[in-house]
Amino acid sequence: MTRVFLFHTLKDSAGTDRIDLAFDKPLDAAGLWELLIAHAPALASHRKSARIACNQGYLAPGERIHPGDEVALIPPVSGG
């Protein structure tokens, strides 16, 4: 089981602060989004702007998410 933590607007859209996903093979970012949107369709509107973090670091292009990894969706942030 992989727990995906959601923050700020993502949490509001999904109606929860986390989604538990079950998968048995490593996923790329597109595969993760497919599973997330199947659980919470409102997340589809955030797909292009949210970043994926895996095991406390941003997911690099081509990197895979493995069952049991700690995953978070990070909304766009601005600051000064």
JSON list of C-alpha atoms in Angstrom, two decimals:
[
{"chain": "A", "resi": 1, "resn": "MET", "atom": "CA", "xyz": [0.00, 0.00, 0.00]},
{"chain": "A", "resi": 2, "resn": "THR", "atom": "CA", "xyz": [1.28, 3.43, -0.92]},
{"chain": "A", "resi": 3, "resn": "ARG", "atom": "CA", "xyz": [-0.07, 6.46, 0.88]},
{"chain": "A", "resi": 4, "resn": "VAL", "atom": "CA", "xyz": [-0.25, 9.67, -1.16]},
{"chain": "A", "resi": 5, "resn": "PHE", "atom": "CA", "xyz": [-0.45, 12.85, 0.92]},
{"chain": "A", "resi": 6, "resn": "LEU", "atom": "CA", "xyz": [-2.32, 15.84, -0.50]},
{"chain": "A", "resi": 7, "resn": "PHE", "atom": "CA", "xyz": [-1.82, 19.46, 0.50]},
{"chain": "A", "resi": 8, "resn": "HIS", "atom": "CA", "xyz": [-3.73, 22.74, 0.25]},
{"chain": "A", "resi": 9, "resn": "THR", "atom": "CA", "xyz": [-5.87, 22.98, -2.93]},
{"chain": "A", "resi": 10, "resn": "LEU", "atom": "CA", "xyz": [-5.26, 19.33, -3.78]},
{"chain": "A", "resi": 11, "resn": "LYS", "atom": "CA", "xyz": [-6.63, 18.30, -0.40]},
{"chain": "A", "resi": 12, "resn": "ASP", "atom": "CA", "xyz": [-9.65, 20.55, -0.94]},
{"chain": "A", "resi": 13, "resn": "SER", "atom": "CA", "xyz": [-10.33, 19.13, -4.41]},
{"chain": "A", "resi": 14, "resn": "ALA", "atom": "CA", "xyz": [-10.03, 15.51, -3.31]},
{"chain": "A", "resi": 15, "resn": "GLY", "atom": "CA", "xyz": [-11.93, 16.03, -0.07]},
{"chain": "A", "resi": 16, "resn": "THR", "atom": "CA", "xyz": [-9.20, 14.23, 1.88]},
{"chain": "A", "resi": 17, "resn": "ASP", "atom": "CA", "xyz": [-5.60, 14.75, 2.90]},
{"chain": "A", "resi": 18, "resn": "ARG", "atom": "CA", "xyz": [-4.44, 11.32, 1.73]},
{"chain": "A", "resi": 19, "resn": "ILE", "atom": "CA", "xyz": [-5.27, 8.54, -0.68]},
{"chain": "A", "resi": 20, "resn": "ASP", "atom": "CA", "xyz": [-4.11, 4.96, -0.20]},
{"chain": "A", "resi": 21, "resn": "LEU", "atom": "CA", "xyz": [-3.22, 3.19, -3.45]},
{"chain": "A", "resi": 22, "resn": "ALA", "atom": "CA", "xyz": [-2.56, -0.48, -4.05]},
{"chain": "A", "resi": 23, "resn": "PHE", "atom": "CA", "xyz": [-0.33, -1.43, -6.98]},
{"chain": "A", "resi": 24, "resn": "ASP", "atom": "CA", "xyz": [2.23, -4.17, -7.44]},
{"chain": "A", "resi": 25, "resn": "LYS", "atom": "CA", "xyz": [4.56, -2.81, -10.12]},
{"chain": "A", "resi": 26, "resn": "PRO", "atom": "CA", "xyz": [6.54, 0.45, -10.16]},
{"chain": "A", "resi": 27, "resn": "LEU", "atom": "CA", "xyz": [4.65, 3.40, -11.67]},
{"chain": "A", "resi": 28, "resn": "ASP", "atom": "CA", "xyz": [5.81, 6.44, -13.55]},
{"chain": "A", "resi": 29, "resn": "ALA", "atom": "CA", "xyz": [4.16, 9.82, -12.93]},
{"chain": "A", "resi": 30, "resn": "ALA", "atom": "CA", "xyz": [1.49, 9.19, -15.60]},
{"chain": "A", "resi": 31, "resn": "GLY", "atom": "CA", "xyz": [0.53, 5.86, -14.02]},
{"chain": "A", "resi": 32, "resn": "LEU", "atom": "CA", "xyz": [0.29, 7.44, -10.59]},
{"chain": "A", "resi": 33, "resn": "TRP", "atom": "CA", "xyz": [-1.97, 10.20, -11.94]},
{"chain": "A", "resi": 34, "resn": "GLU", "atom": "CA", "xyz": [-4.25, 7.61, -13.56]},
{"chain": "A", "resi": 35, "resn": "LEU", "atom": "CA", "xyz": [-4.76, 5.85, -10.23]},
{"chain": "A", "resi": 36, "resn": "LEU", "atom": "CA", "xyz": [-5.23, 9.11, -8.33]},
{"chain": "A", "resi": 37, "resn": "ILE", "atom": "CA", "xyz": [-7.80, 10.47, -10.78]},
{"chain": "A", "resi": 38, "resn": "ALA", "atom": "CA", "xyz": [-9.69, 7.17, -10.64]},
{"chain": "A", "resi": 39, "resn": "HIS", "atom": "CA", "xyz": [-10.00, 7.68, -6.85]},
{"chain": "A", "resi": 40, "resn": "ALA", "atom": "CA", "xyz": [-10.58, 11.44, -6.93]},
{"chain": "A", "resi": 41, "resn": "PRO", "atom": "CA", "xyz": [-11.60, 12.74, -10.39]},
{"chain": "A", "resi": 42, "resn": "ALA", "atom": "CA", "xyz": [-11.38, 16.38, -9.23]},
{"chain": "A", "resi": 43, "resn": "LEU", "atom": "CA", "xyz": [-7.59, 16.02, -9.11]},
{"chain": "A", "resi": 44, "resn": "ALA", "atom": "CA", "xyz": [-7.47, 15.94, -12.92]},
{"chain": "A", "resi": 45, "resn": "SER", "atom": "CA", "xyz": [-7.53, 19.73, -13.06]},
{"chain": "A", "resi": 46, "resn": "HIS", "atom": "CA", "xyz": [-4.29, 19.85, -11.01]},
{"chain": "A", "resi": 47, "resn": "ARG", "atom": "CA", "xyz": [-2.31, 17.38, -13.09]},
{"chain": "A", "resi": 48, "resn": "LYS", "atom": "CA", "xyz": [-0.29, 19.98, -15.02]},
{"chain": "A", "resi": 49, "resn": "SER", "atom": "CA", "xyz": [0.52, 22.19, -12.03]},
{"chain": "A", "resi": 50, "resn": "ALA", "atom": "CA", "xyz": [1.11, 19.83, -9.08]},
{"chain": "A", "resi": 51, "resn": "ARG", "atom": "CA", "xyz": [4.52, 18.30, -8.40]},
{"chain": "A", "resi": 52, "resn": "ILE", "atom": "CA", "xyz": [5.04, 14.76, -7.20]},
{"chain": "A", "resi": 53, "resn": "ALA", "atom": "CA", "xyz": [7.39, 14.12, -4.31]},
{"chain": "A", "resi": 54, "resn": "CYS", "atom": "CA", "xyz": [8.58, 10.61, -3.54]},
{"chain": "A", "resi": 55, "resn": "ASN", "atom": "CA", "xyz": [10.44, 9.68, -0.36]},
{"chain": "A", "resi": 56, "resn": "GLN", "atom": "CA", "xyz": [10.86, 13.36, 0.55]},
{"chain": "A", "resi": 57, "resn": "GLY", "atom": "CA", "xyz": [12.33, 14.52, -2.76]},
{"chain": "A", "resi": 58, "resn": "TYR", "atom": "CA", "xyz": [10.75, 15.67, -6.00]},
{"chain": "A", "resi": 59, "resn": "LEU", "atom": "CA", "xyz": [10.21, 12.90, -8.53]},
{"chain": "A", "resi": 60, "resn": "ALA", "atom": "CA", "xyz": [12.78, 13.18, -11.31]},
{"chain": "A", "resi": 61, "resn": "PRO", "atom": "CA", "xyz": [11.82, 12.62, -14.96]},
{"chain": "A", "resi": 62, "resn": "GLY", "atom": "CA", "xyz": [11.84, 8.89, -15.65]},
{"chain": "A", "resi": 63, "resn": "GLU", "atom": "CA", "xyz": [11.94, 7.99, -11.95]},
{"chain": "A", "resi": 64, "resn": "ARG", "atom": "CA", "xyz": [9.50, 5.33, -10.79]},
{"chain": "A", "resi": 65, "resn": "ILE", "atom": "CA", "xyz": [7.32, 5.09, -7.70]},
{"chain": "A", "resi": 66, "resn": "HIS", "atom": "CA", "xyz": [7.50, 1.70, -5.98]},
{"chain": "A", "resi": 67, "resn": "PRO", "atom": "CA", "xyz": [4.88, 0.07, -3.78]},
{"chain": "A", "resi": 68, "resn": "GLY", "atom": "CA", "xyz": [5.35, 1.34, -0.24]},
{"chain": "A", "resi": 69, "resn": "ASP", "atom": "CA", "xyz": [7.08, 4.60, -1.20]},
{"chain": "A", "resi": 70, "resn": "GLU", "atom": "CA", "xyz": [5.97, 7.75, 0.59]},
{"chain": "A", "resi": 71, "resn": "VAL", "atom": "CA", "xyz": [4.38, 10.04, -2.00]},
{"chain": "A", "resi": 72, "resn": "ALA", "atom": "CA", "xyz": [3.04, 13.57, -1.78]},
{"chain": "A", "resi": 73, "resn": "LEU", "atom": "CA", "xyz": [1.37, 15.87, -4.27]},
{"chain": "A", "resi": 74, "resn": "ILE", "atom": "CA", "xyz": [2.63, 19.41, -3.90]},
{"chain": "A", "resi": 75, "resn": "PRO", "atom": "CA", "xyz": [0.53, 22.29, -5.26]},
{"chain": "A", "resi": 76, "resn": "PRO", "atom": "CA", "xyz": [2.20, 25.28, -6.92]},
{"chain": "A", "resi": 77, "resn": "VAL", "atom": "CA", "xyz": [3.79, 27.56, -4.36]},
{"chain": "A", "resi": 78, "resn": "SER", "atom": "CA", "xyz": [4.85, 31.14, -4.50]},
{"chain": "A", "resi": 79, "resn": "GLY", "atom": "CA", "xyz": [6.82, 33.06, -2.00]},
{"chain": "A", "resi": 80, "resn": "GLY", "atom": "CA", "xyz": [9.19, 35.80, -1.38]}
]
